[in-house]
Amino acid sequence: MAVFRLRHFRAAHLRTLCLAVLSLLVWLPILLMLAACLMPEDELLWRYLEPLGGGRDRVRAALLPAYPSAEPLIELLFRSPGFFVMFWNSCIQTLPALAGQLLIGAPAAWAFARFSFPGKKALFFFYILLMVLPFQVTQVSNYLVLDRLKLLDTHLALILPGIWSTFPVFIMTKSFETIPTALLEAAYLDGAGEWKTFFYVGMPSGYPGIVTAMLLGFIDLWNALEQPVAYLKNVALWPLSLYLPNIAQDKASVAFAACLVMMAPPVLFYLNGQSELEQGIAASGVKE
Amino acid sequence: MRKAKSSDIAGRQRRAAWFFLAPSLAGVALFTGIPFADVVRRSFLDPLGREPVGLANYAAVWSNTAFRLAFANTARFLAVCVPLLMLVSLVLALLVFNRDGKGSFYKTSLVLPMVIPVAAMVLVWKIVLCPDGVLNQALTMLDGWLGRIGAGGAYGAAGAAAAGIEPTGNLAATAVTVGNAAAQVTQKWDTDWVNGPTAFPVLVVTYIWKNAGYDLLIWTAGLASISESLYDAARVDGAGFWQRLRYITLPGIAGTGGLVLILSVVNSFRVYREAYLLAGSYPDTSIYMAPHLFSHWFLTLDVQNMCTAAMLLVGASLLLALALAAVRLLAAGLRRLRS
């Protein structure tokens, strides 16, 4: 009996130890970044000259600043109009696309999930195929379409293709499929039409899928790199994801603070929607 | 028997479906469908996009050395990274999984890298990977320790001989003398991990760091769908941990594994973002992959090469999908034969 308990005890602790070590692997880089956000410029250059592109010098990494100072954050948030332009660009290119994905993708997902119509399977397969294609496959032709529509070098060049991404439709479809039919039949019996059923019953029930689609869509749009590189020539329209790698050459002192600010929205969004994310991903993964 | 009227549910659904679907279909057709069809068309045309040239483009691209390199590297990355990612995320999911389903700090931590933008992490990676960075410093320190205890590295008997010291039978004495000599010949590591042949493993590691979380969530969903009573029955029958793993857990999540595989392959093209941010548009040959080549062709407006290579990519993915489907059918068929 005592032996059994000892083995269990050791197994549980071994597991916690493993998890703690792995979490360290995740948190150490983040803590490094956080510490660097509180370092004044001269300490940053003393510690991280080489990563910031200033020449070869030993990296003196630290999890705590030697001379804590809010200078980078103040400099970034109050004295860098350029950064705000980029941040706002990111927002302009991300949020309308997200709203569009919801407004246009959710009804489509509902149709795929609950209705039966001729060609549904083929169409859904086509959507999945488009979702799987890497961006580079349609890059040139996308460029030509956008050029024809005179949308190149504008925010719309990123917003419009983003709205019609097929990945959110896929996730929401899988989530809507998990809604019990009885619920919808009850709504129908109560006299609700297709639209009312979708809006008042389907959307609230499929909420985890919607949150998942929005969260993953937001992360993808916020991180977008290939599309702005290809479609935006005007540097004033660049989003954060393009601006950040060059920021060290511009202003080394705010480089890490800028990384933190760019990191904040997705992380906060994620921490808020964690349980819905897990449910949404579960719905897309579990085969009936 | 009531005649089916158009006011029937089915008829009403059919009409409603088109209304629900129309906005999405229109945009997808415009922004993805038409470009895709155009790509197919252009792959059969000449550089100016007018004359059909049959399969000449395909022959040209197939014999293009840059394409072969990029294709080979992409295939190599997929072959190495996807199984590794699936394995790592499965192990993490097994460690993190708890049946009552409440969130845990560890699960949140492990999924966090997925939401951190790549652009935001690049500086930290540079801190670790640059020639005078944390990794090289750690390796130098390790080398120093190994040297001081007279073990491994350049500081075994060979190292002692190189330093001109006679190894005595007394290990401690040798260690001290070797250590002193080693302190003078300490090998300093200053590899540029990102811009040399080490770029490939580095990319694999950073990619797994970032994406293990997403696969972990899918595995967790799969694990949760295995009924607890199976485990209880096994435990009562005396099955140990490894037996439960092998006979209940693994078969139970085989279906989830298929989805993880597909999503991992799809996501693996996103590694271009990391590669581009860490190593630029023209990195070391070991990590020059399909997206790098495409962006090069895009810059030089080499349209028909891009379209042809895109078709080859699509063809390769379709082949892969068919192979997977065939394996699945085979496995299902075998299972039915056995039972």
Short mmCIF file of N, CA, C and O in Angstrom, two decimals, chain A residues 15 19 22-23 25-27 29-30 33 48 50-51 56-59 61 104 107-108 110 115-118 127 130 133 136-137 139-144 160 164 188 194 198 219-220 223 225-226 230 244-245 255-256 259 263 266 270 274 278 281-282 284-285, chain B residues 9 12-14 17 20-21 23-25 27-28 31-32 35 38-39 42 92 95-97 105-109 111-112 115-121 123-124 126-127 130-132 134 137 209 214 217-218 221 259 266 270 272-273 276-277 291 294 298 306 310 314:
data_model
loop_
_atom_site.label_atom_id
_atom_site.label_comp_id
_atom_site.label_asym_id
_atom_site.label_seq_id
_atom_site.Cartn_x
_atom_site.Cartn_y
_atom_site.Cartn_z
N ARG A 15 5.40 14.82 -13.04
CA ARG A 15 4.61 15.49 -14.06
C ARG A 15 4.63 17.00 -13.85
O ARG A 15 4.82 17.77 -14.78
N LEU A 19 6.12 19.88 -16.37
CA LEU A 19 5.31 21.01 -16.81
C LEU A 19 5.96 22.33 -16.42
O LEU A 19 5.95 23.29 -17.18
N LEU A 22 8.83 23.04 -18.76
CA LEU A 22 8.35 23.44 -20.08
C LEU A 22 7.76 24.85 -20.05
O LEU A 22 7.94 25.63 -20.98
N SER A 23 7.03 25.15 -18.98
CA SER A 23 6.47 26.50 -18.89
C SER A 23 7.58 27.54 -18.80
O SER A 23 7.44 28.64 -19.33
N LEU A 25 10.33 27.34 -20.35
CA LEU A 25 10.76 27.55 -21.72
C LEU A 25 9.89 28.58 -22.43
O LEU A 25 10.34 29.27 -23.33
N VAL A 26 8.63 28.64 -22.02
CA VAL A 26 7.73 29.62 -22.62
C VAL A 26 7.91 30.98 -21.97
O VAL A 26 7.97 32.00 -22.65
N TRP A 27 8.02 30.99 -20.64
CA TRP A 27 7.99 32.27 -19.95
C TRP A 27 9.31 33.02 -19.97
O TRP A 27 9.33 34.25 -19.92
N PRO A 29 11.56 33.63 -22.39
CA PRO A 29 11.66 34.64 -23.44
C PRO A 29 10.72 35.82 -23.19
O PRO A 29 11.10 36.98 -23.43
N ILE A 30 9.52 35.52 -22.70
CA ILE A 30 8.57 36.62 -22.46
C ILE A 30 9.09 37.54 -21.37
O ILE A 30 9.03 38.77 -21.47
N MET A 33 11.72 39.82 -22.54
CA MET A 33 11.18 40.96 -23.27
C MET A 33 10.61 41.99 -22.31
O MET A 33 10.80 43.19 -22.48
N TYR A 48 22.14 44.64 -25.13
CA TYR A 48 21.64 43.97 -26.33
C TYR A 48 22.09 44.68 -27.59
O TYR A 48 21.33 44.79 -28.54
N GLU A 50 24.06 43.75 -29.95
CA GLU A 50 24.12 42.93 -31.15
C GLU A 50 22.74 42.56 -31.70
O GLU A 50 22.50 42.71 -32.90
N PRO A 51 21.79 42.10 -30.84
CA PRO A 51 20.47 41.82 -31.41
C PRO A 51 19.82 43.06 -32.01
O PRO A 51 19.05 42.95 -32.95
N ARG A 56 29.03 43.87 -33.01
CA ARG A 56 29.26 42.68 -32.20
C ARG A 56 29.65 43.09 -30.78
O ARG A 56 30.57 43.84 -30.57
N ASP A 57 28.91 42.56 -29.85
CA ASP A 57 29.24 42.79 -28.44
C ASP A 57 28.54 41.71 -27.65
O ASP A 57 27.46 41.28 -28.00
N ARG A 58 29.15 41.31 -26.56
CA ARG A 58 28.59 40.23 -25.77
C ARG A 58 27.20 40.60 -25.28
O ARG A 58 26.96 41.71 -24.80
N VAL A 59 26.29 39.65 -25.41
CA VAL A 59 24.92 39.89 -24.96
C VAL A 59 24.86 39.63 -23.46
O VAL A 59 25.25 38.57 -22.99
N ALA A 61 22.21 39.20 -21.14
CA ALA A 61 20.78 39.09 -20.94
C ALA A 61 20.45 39.15 -19.45
O ALA A 61 21.21 38.69 -18.62
N ILE A 104 -20.25 38.04 -42.86
CA ILE A 104 -20.44 37.31 -44.11
C ILE A 104 -20.20 35.83 -43.94
O ILE A 104 -20.86 35.00 -44.57
N PRO A 107 -23.28 33.51 -41.63
CA PRO A 107 -24.43 32.95 -42.37
C PRO A 107 -24.02 31.82 -43.31
O PRO A 107 -24.73 30.82 -43.43
N ALA A 108 -22.85 32.00 -43.97
CA ALA A 108 -22.40 30.94 -44.87
C ALA A 108 -22.15 29.66 -44.09
O ALA A 108 -22.52 28.56 -44.53
N TRP A 110 -23.54 28.77 -41.35
CA TRP A 110 -24.83 28.23 -40.95
C TRP A 110 -25.45 27.44 -42.10
O TRP A 110 -25.99 26.35 -41.91
N PHE A 115 -28.26 23.50 -43.56
CA PHE A 115 -29.13 23.32 -44.71
C PHE A 115 -28.58 22.23 -45.61
O PHE A 115 -27.39 21.92 -45.57
N SER A 116 -29.46 21.64 -46.41
CA SER A 116 -28.95 20.75 -47.44
C SER A 116 -29.40 21.31 -48.77
O SER A 116 -30.56 21.64 -48.96
N PHE A 117 -28.47 21.42 -49.68
CA PHE A 117 -28.79 21.96 -50.99
C PHE A 117 -27.85 21.30 -51.99
O PHE A 117 -26.80 20.77 -51.61
N PRO A 118 -28.25 21.34 -53.24
CA PRO A 118 -27.43 20.66 -54.24
C PRO A 118 -26.04 21.27 -54.33
O PRO A 118 -25.88 22.49 -54.33
N TYR A 127 -14.15 25.09 -50.45
CA TYR A 127 -13.78 26.03 -49.40
C TYR A 127 -12.57 25.51 -48.62
O TYR A 127 -11.65 26.27 -48.30
N LEU A 130 -9.43 25.88 -50.64
CA LEU A 130 -8.92 27.25 -50.64
C LEU A 130 -8.27 27.59 -49.31
O LEU A 130 -7.31 28.35 -49.25
N LEU A 133 -4.65 26.17 -49.26
CA LEU A 133 -3.66 26.71 -50.17
C LEU A 133 -2.79 27.76 -49.48
O LEU A 133 -3.30 28.67 -48.86
N GLN A 136 1.09 32.00 -51.38
CA GLN A 136 1.90 32.23 -52.57
C GLN A 136 1.27 31.67 -53.83
O GLN A 136 1.57 32.11 -54.93
N VAL A 137 0.39 30.66 -53.68
CA VAL A 137 -0.19 30.04 -54.86
C VAL A 137 -1.03 31.04 -55.64
O VAL A 137 -0.95 31.12 -56.86
N GLN A 139 -0.87 34.34 -55.16
CA GLN A 139 -0.34 35.67 -54.91
C GLN A 139 -0.41 36.57 -56.14
O GLN A 139 -0.93 37.68 -56.09
N VAL A 140 0.09 36.06 -57.26
CA VAL A 140 0.17 36.90 -58.44
C VAL A 140 -1.22 37.27 -58.94
O VAL A 140 -1.51 38.43 -59.22
N SER A 141 -2.09 36.29 -59.03
CA SER A 141 -3.41 36.57 -59.57
C SER A 141 -4.21 37.47 -58.64
O SER A 141 -4.96 38.32 -59.12
N ASN A 142 -4.04 37.29 -57.33
CA ASN A 142 -4.66 38.20 -56.38
C ASN A 142 -4.22 39.62 -56.65
O ASN A 142 -5.00 40.57 -56.66
N TYR A 143 -2.89 39.75 -56.88
CA TYR A 143 -2.32 41.05 -57.16
C TYR A 143 -2.99 41.67 -58.38
O TYR A 143 -3.34 42.84 -58.39
N LEU A 144 -3.17 40.84 -59.44
CA LEU A 144 -3.77 41.36 -60.66
C LEU A 144 -5.22 41.76 -60.44
O LEU A 144 -5.68 42.79 -60.94
N LEU A 160 -10.26 43.44 -47.83
CA LEU A 160 -11.24 42.68 -48.60
C LEU A 160 -10.88 41.20 -48.74
O LEU A 160 -11.72 40.34 -48.48
N TRP A 164 -12.97 37.55 -46.88
CA TRP A 164 -13.46 36.34 -47.52
C TRP A 164 -12.52 35.17 -47.35
O TRP A 164 -12.51 34.25 -48.14
N TYR A 188 -38.39 26.27 -34.84
CA TYR A 188 -39.25 26.28 -36.03
C TYR A 188 -40.71 26.12 -35.64
O TYR A 188 -41.61 26.78 -36.18
N GLU A 194 -36.10 31.04 -41.01
CA GLU A 194 -34.70 30.61 -41.07
C GLU A 194 -33.78 31.66 -40.47
O GLU A 194 -32.86 31.39 -39.70
N PHE A 198 -31.46 31.33 -37.09
CA PHE A 198 -30.02 31.51 -37.12
C PHE A 198 -29.58 32.55 -36.11
O PHE A 198 -28.66 32.35 -35.32
N ILE A 219 -5.57 36.68 -34.81
CA ILE A 219 -4.14 36.38 -34.73
C ILE A 219 -3.53 36.35 -36.11
O ILE A 219 -2.44 36.89 -36.36
N ASP A 220 -4.23 35.72 -37.06
CA ASP A 220 -3.70 35.61 -38.40
C ASP A 220 -3.57 36.98 -39.06
O ASP A 220 -2.57 37.28 -39.70
N ASN A 223 -0.87 39.24 -37.49
CA ASN A 223 0.46 38.76 -37.81
C ASN A 223 0.81 38.86 -39.27
O ASN A 223 1.90 38.47 -39.66
N LEU A 225 2.03 39.05 -42.82
CA LEU A 225 3.32 39.52 -43.28
C LEU A 225 3.40 39.50 -44.80
O LEU A 225 3.83 40.46 -45.42
N GLU A 226 2.97 38.40 -45.41
CA GLU A 226 3.17 38.26 -46.85
C GLU A 226 2.29 39.22 -47.64
O GLU A 226 2.72 39.78 -48.64
N ALA A 230 3.49 42.23 -50.23
CA ALA A 230 3.20 42.15 -51.66
C ALA A 230 2.35 43.32 -52.15
O ALA A 230 2.54 43.78 -53.27
N LEU A 244 7.83 46.41 -37.23
CA LEU A 244 8.59 46.00 -36.06
C LEU A 244 10.01 45.51 -36.36
O LEU A 244 10.93 45.85 -35.64
N PRO A 245 10.19 44.69 -37.39
CA PRO A 245 11.56 44.23 -37.63
C PRO A 245 12.51 45.37 -37.94
O PRO A 245 13.70 45.26 -37.70
N ALA A 255 12.42 49.48 -29.16
CA ALA A 255 12.17 48.24 -29.91
C ALA A 255 11.41 47.22 -29.08
O ALA A 255 10.40 46.66 -29.52
N PHE A 256 11.86 46.97 -27.87
CA PHE A 256 11.21 45.94 -27.05
C PHE A 256 9.84 46.39 -26.58
O PHE A 256 8.90 45.60 -26.53
N CYS A 259 7.49 45.71 -29.25
CA CYS A 259 7.13 44.30 -29.30
C CYS A 259 6.05 44.00 -28.27
O CYS A 259 5.10 43.28 -28.54
N MET A 263 2.28 42.67 -28.91
CA MET A 263 1.91 41.39 -28.35
C MET A 263 0.63 41.49 -27.53
O MET A 263 -0.09 40.52 -27.38
N PRO A 266 -3.40 40.46 -29.00
CA PRO A 266 -3.72 39.04 -29.14
C PRO A 266 -3.71 38.30 -27.81
O PRO A 266 -4.57 37.44 -27.56
N TYR A 270 -6.81 36.40 -26.20
CA TYR A 270 -6.73 34.97 -25.94
C TYR A 270 -7.09 34.66 -24.49
O TYR A 270 -7.87 33.75 -24.21
N GLN A 274 -10.28 31.99 -23.67
CA GLN A 274 -9.61 30.70 -23.63
C GLN A 274 -10.55 29.52 -23.66
O GLN A 274 -10.37 28.59 -24.45
N GLU A 278 -11.07 26.60 -26.60
CA GLU A 278 -10.92 25.16 -26.47
C GLU A 278 -12.16 24.44 -26.98
O GLU A 278 -12.05 23.41 -27.65
N ILE A 281 -12.23 24.61 -30.83
CA ILE A 281 -11.27 23.71 -31.46
C ILE A 281 -11.71 22.27 -31.27
O ILE A 281 -11.54 21.43 -32.16
N ALA A 282 -12.30 21.99 -30.12
CA ALA A 282 -12.80 20.64 -29.90
C ALA A 282 -13.86 20.30 -30.92
O ALA A 282 -13.87 19.21 -31.49
N SER A 284 -14.18 21.42 -33.89
CA SER A 284 -13.64 21.22 -35.22
C SER A 284 -12.83 19.96 -35.31
O SER A 284 -12.47 19.52 -36.40
N GLY A 285 -12.51 19.36 -34.15
CA GLY A 285 -11.64 18.20 -34.18
C GLY A 285 -12.34 16.88 -34.01
O GLY A 285 -11.93 15.87 -34.54
N ILE B 9 -40.05 22.46 -45.73
CA ILE B 9 -38.80 22.87 -45.08
C ILE B 9 -37.62 22.75 -46.05
O ILE B 9 -36.81 23.66 -46.18
N ARG B 12 -37.70 25.45 -48.60
CA ARG B 12 -37.42 26.74 -47.97
C ARG B 12 -35.94 26.84 -47.61
O ARG B 12 -35.32 27.88 -47.78
N GLN B 13 -35.40 25.70 -47.12
CA GLN B 13 -33.98 25.71 -46.78
C GLN B 13 -33.13 25.96 -48.01
O GLN B 13 -32.16 26.70 -47.96
N ARG B 14 -33.52 25.30 -49.11
CA ARG B 14 -32.71 25.48 -50.32
C ARG B 14 -32.66 26.93 -50.73
O ARG B 14 -31.62 27.46 -51.09
N ALA B 17 -30.70 28.92 -48.18
CA ALA B 17 -29.27 28.62 -48.23
C ALA B 17 -28.57 29.58 -49.17
O ALA B 17 -27.49 30.10 -48.86
N PHE B 20 -28.12 32.90 -47.59
CA PHE B 20 -27.10 32.89 -46.55
C PHE B 20 -25.70 32.81 -47.16
O PHE B 20 -24.74 33.36 -46.61
N LEU B 21 -25.64 32.11 -48.27
CA LEU B 21 -24.33 31.77 -48.82
C LEU B 21 -23.83 32.84 -49.79
O LEU B 21 -22.63 33.00 -49.98
N PRO B 23 -23.36 36.19 -50.13
CA PRO B 23 -22.28 37.17 -49.91
C PRO B 23 -20.92 36.50 -49.83
O PRO B 23 -19.95 36.98 -50.42
N SER B 24 -20.89 35.37 -49.11
CA SER B 24 -19.61 34.69 -48.96
C SER B 24 -19.11 34.17 -50.31
O SER B 24 -17.96 34.37 -50.69
N LEU B 25 -20.03 33.52 -51.05
CA LEU B 25 -19.64 32.96 -52.34
C LEU B 25 -19.12 34.01 -53.28
O LEU B 25 -18.12 33.82 -53.97
N GLY B 27 -17.70 36.93 -52.71
CA GLY B 27 -16.37 37.41 -52.38
C GLY B 27 -15.30 36.36 -52.58
O GLY B 27 -14.22 36.63 -53.11
N VAL B 28 -15.61 35.12 -52.17
CA VAL B 28 -14.62 34.06 -52.33
C VAL B 28 -14.32 33.86 -53.81
O VAL B 28 -13.17 33.69 -54.21
N PHE B 31 -12.15 36.96 -54.89
CA PHE B 31 -10.82 37.15 -54.33
C PHE B 31 -9.99 35.89 -54.24
O PHE B 31 -8.80 35.97 -54.00
N THR B 32 -10.59 34.74 -54.37
CA THR B 32 -9.79 33.53 -54.33
C THR B 32 -10.07 32.62 -55.50
O THR B 32 -9.16 32.08 -56.11
N PRO B 35 -8.71 34.24 -58.92
CA PRO B 35 -7.26 34.15 -58.98
C PRO B 35 -6.77 32.73 -59.15
O PRO B 35 -5.82 32.49 -59.90
N ASP B 38 -7.24 31.70 -62.64
CA ASP B 38 -6.29 32.42 -63.46
C ASP B 38 -4.90 31.78 -63.39
O ASP B 38 -4.19 31.69 -64.39
N VAL B 39 -4.53 31.36 -62.18
CA VAL B 39 -3.23 30.71 -62.01
C VAL B 39 -3.16 29.45 -62.86
O VAL B 39 -2.17 29.17 -63.53
N ARG B 42 -2.73 30.52 -66.46
CA ARG B 42 -1.43 31.08 -66.81
C ARG B 42 -0.32 30.04 -66.84
O ARG B 42 0.69 30.26 -67.50
N LEU B 92 2.89 16.82 -24.63
CA LEU B 92 2.44 17.94 -23.81
C LEU B 92 0.98 17.78 -23.42
O LEU B 92 0.59 18.04 -22.28
N LEU B 95 0.60 15.34 -20.71
CA LEU B 95 1.05 15.87 -19.42
C LEU B 95 0.04 16.82 -18.83
O LEU B 95 -0.17 16.86 -17.62
N VAL B 96 -0.59 17.60 -19.71
CA VAL B 96 -1.40 18.71 -19.22
C VAL B 96 -2.85 18.29 -18.96
O VAL B 96 -3.57 18.94 -18.23
N PHE B 97 -3.25 17.17 -19.54
CA PHE B 97 -4.65 16.82 -19.56
C PHE B 97 -5.18 16.52 -18.17
O PHE B 97 -4.60 15.74 -17.43
N PHE B 105 -2.80 26.79 -15.27
CA PHE B 105 -1.76 27.74 -15.62
C PHE B 105 -0.84 27.15 -16.66
O PHE B 105 -0.39 27.83 -17.59
N TYR B 106 -0.56 25.83 -16.53
CA TYR B 106 0.39 25.22 -17.45
C TYR B 106 -0.17 25.16 -18.86
O TYR B 106 0.55 25.40 -19.83
N LYS B 107 -1.46 24.84 -18.96
CA LYS B 107 -2.04 24.78 -20.31
C LYS B 107 -2.01 26.15 -20.95
O LYS B 107 -1.64 26.29 -22.12
N THR B 108 -2.39 27.17 -20.20
CA THR B 108 -2.35 28.52 -20.74
C THR B 108 -0.94 28.88 -21.18
O THR B 108 -0.74 29.42 -22.27
N SER B 109 0.05 28.55 -20.34
CA SER B 109 1.42 28.88 -20.70
C SER B 109 1.85 28.21 -21.97
O SER B 109 2.50 28.80 -22.82
N VAL B 111 0.06 27.17 -24.43
CA VAL B 111 -0.62 27.65 -25.64
C VAL B 111 -0.23 29.09 -25.97
O VAL B 111 -0.37 29.53 -27.10
N LEU B 112 0.30 29.80 -25.00
CA LEU B 112 0.61 31.22 -25.18
C LEU B 112 1.49 31.52 -26.38
O LEU B 112 1.23 32.49 -27.09
N VAL B 115 -0.17 32.69 -29.61
CA VAL B 115 -0.81 33.99 -29.81
C VAL B 115 0.19 35.12 -29.85
O VAL B 115 -0.18 36.25 -30.18
N ILE B 116 1.45 34.84 -29.52
CA ILE B 116 2.43 35.93 -29.55
C ILE B 116 2.86 36.14 -30.99
O ILE B 116 3.31 35.20 -31.66
N PRO B 117 2.74 37.36 -31.51
CA PRO B 117 3.11 37.59 -32.90
C PRO B 117 4.58 37.29 -33.13
O PRO B 117 5.43 37.58 -32.29
N VAL B 118 4.86 36.73 -34.30
CA VAL B 118 6.24 36.36 -34.61
C VAL B 118 7.14 37.59 -34.59
O VAL B 118 8.25 37.55 -34.09
N ALA B 119 6.60 38.68 -35.16
CA ALA B 119 7.42 39.89 -35.24
C ALA B 119 7.84 40.35 -33.85
O ALA B 119 8.91 40.94 -33.68
N ALA B 120 7.00 40.08 -32.85
CA ALA B 120 7.34 40.51 -31.50
C ALA B 120 8.40 39.62 -30.88
O ALA B 120 9.11 40.04 -29.97
N MET B 121 8.50 38.38 -31.32
CA MET B 121 9.45 37.47 -30.68
C MET B 121 10.82 37.51 -31.33
O MET B 121 11.79 36.98 -30.78
N LEU B 123 13.13 39.70 -31.85
CA LEU B 123 14.24 40.29 -31.10
C LEU B 123 14.74 39.34 -30.01
O LEU B 123 15.94 39.21 -29.78
N VAL B 124 13.80 38.69 -29.34
CA VAL B 124 14.21 37.77 -28.28
C VAL B 124 14.97 36.59 -28.87
O VAL B 124 15.99 36.15 -28.31
N LYS B 126 16.76 36.72 -31.45
CA LYS B 126 18.09 37.22 -31.80
C LYS B 126 18.97 37.28 -30.57
O LYS B 126 20.17 37.00 -30.64
N ILE B 127 18.39 37.66 -29.43
CA ILE B 127 19.17 37.69 -28.20
C ILE B 127 19.76 36.32 -27.92
O ILE B 127 20.91 36.18 -27.49
N CYS B 130 22.15 35.05 -31.60
CA CYS B 130 23.18 35.78 -32.33
C CYS B 130 24.57 35.28 -31.91
O CYS B 130 24.69 34.59 -30.90
N PRO B 131 25.60 35.61 -32.66
CA PRO B 131 26.92 35.03 -32.39
C PRO B 131 27.42 35.24 -30.97
O PRO B 131 28.18 34.42 -30.46
N ASP B 132 27.04 36.34 -30.33
CA ASP B 132 27.49 36.52 -28.94
C ASP B 132 26.33 36.36 -27.98
O ASP B 132 26.33 36.95 -26.90
N VAL B 134 22.92 34.33 -25.97
CA VAL B 134 22.77 33.50 -24.78
C VAL B 134 23.14 32.05 -25.05
O VAL B 134 23.82 31.40 -24.25
N GLN B 137 26.85 31.62 -25.32
CA GLN B 137 27.48 31.78 -24.01
C GLN B 137 27.27 30.55 -23.15
O GLN B 137 28.18 30.09 -22.45
N TRP B 209 8.21 25.52 -30.98
CA TRP B 209 7.90 26.36 -29.80
C TRP B 209 6.61 27.11 -30.01
O TRP B 209 5.74 27.18 -29.15
N TYR B 214 -1.22 24.99 -30.35
CA TYR B 214 -2.44 24.79 -31.13
C TYR B 214 -2.76 23.30 -31.24
O TYR B 214 -3.88 22.86 -30.99
N LEU B 217 -4.16 21.80 -28.10
CA LEU B 217 -5.59 21.97 -27.86
C LEU B 217 -6.39 20.91 -28.61
O LEU B 217 -7.39 20.39 -28.09
N ILE B 218 -5.97 20.59 -29.82
CA ILE B 218 -6.71 19.58 -30.58
C ILE B 218 -6.55 18.21 -29.95
O ILE B 218 -7.52 17.45 -29.80
N ALA B 221 -8.75 17.94 -26.98
CA ALA B 221 -10.14 17.65 -27.33
C ALA B 221 -10.32 16.17 -27.62
O ALA B 221 -11.30 15.55 -27.19
N LEU B 259 -6.57 14.91 -38.10
CA LEU B 259 -6.81 16.35 -38.19
C LEU B 259 -5.55 17.13 -37.83
O LEU B 259 -5.21 18.11 -38.49
N VAL B 266 -0.70 22.25 -43.13
CA VAL B 266 -1.16 23.55 -43.63
C VAL B 266 -0.41 24.68 -42.96
O VAL B 266 0.05 25.62 -43.60
N ARG B 270 3.46 28.54 -42.88
CA ARG B 270 3.58 29.80 -42.17
C ARG B 270 4.99 30.00 -41.61
O ARG B 270 5.31 31.08 -41.14
N TYR B 272 7.42 30.44 -43.07
CA TYR B 272 8.10 31.45 -43.87
C TYR B 272 8.21 32.75 -43.10
O TYR B 272 9.21 33.47 -43.22
N ARG B 273 7.18 33.06 -42.28
CA ARG B 273 7.23 34.32 -41.55
C ARG B 273 8.44 34.36 -40.63
O ARG B 273 9.17 35.35 -40.58
N TYR B 276 11.64 34.50 -42.70
CA TYR B 276 11.86 35.81 -43.29
C TYR B 276 12.31 36.82 -42.25
O TYR B 276 13.23 37.60 -42.48
N LEU B 277 11.69 36.79 -41.08
CA LEU B 277 12.02 37.78 -40.06
C LEU B 277 13.39 37.53 -39.45
O LEU B 277 14.08 38.45 -39.05
N PRO B 291 8.16 29.33 -50.25
CA PRO B 291 7.74 30.73 -50.20
C PRO B 291 8.85 31.72 -50.52
O PRO B 291 8.58 32.78 -51.10
N PHE B 294 9.01 31.83 -54.26
CA PHE B 294 7.86 32.56 -54.80
C PHE B 294 8.02 34.06 -54.63
O PHE B 294 7.71 34.83 -55.54
N PHE B 298 8.17 36.81 -57.44
CA PHE B 298 7.23 37.91 -57.40
C PHE B 298 7.96 39.22 -57.61
O PHE B 298 7.49 40.10 -58.34
N MET B 306 5.84 31.39 -61.40
CA MET B 306 5.07 31.34 -60.16
C MET B 306 3.83 30.49 -60.33
O MET B 306 3.51 29.65 -59.48
N ALA B 310 3.09 27.03 -58.58
CA ALA B 310 1.90 26.97 -57.71
C ALA B 310 1.07 25.73 -58.05
O ALA B 310 0.61 25.01 -57.16
N VAL B 314 0.06 22.64 -55.69
CA VAL B 314 -1.30 22.16 -55.48
C VAL B 314 -1.38 20.67 -55.81
O VAL B 314 -1.98 19.87 -55.08
#
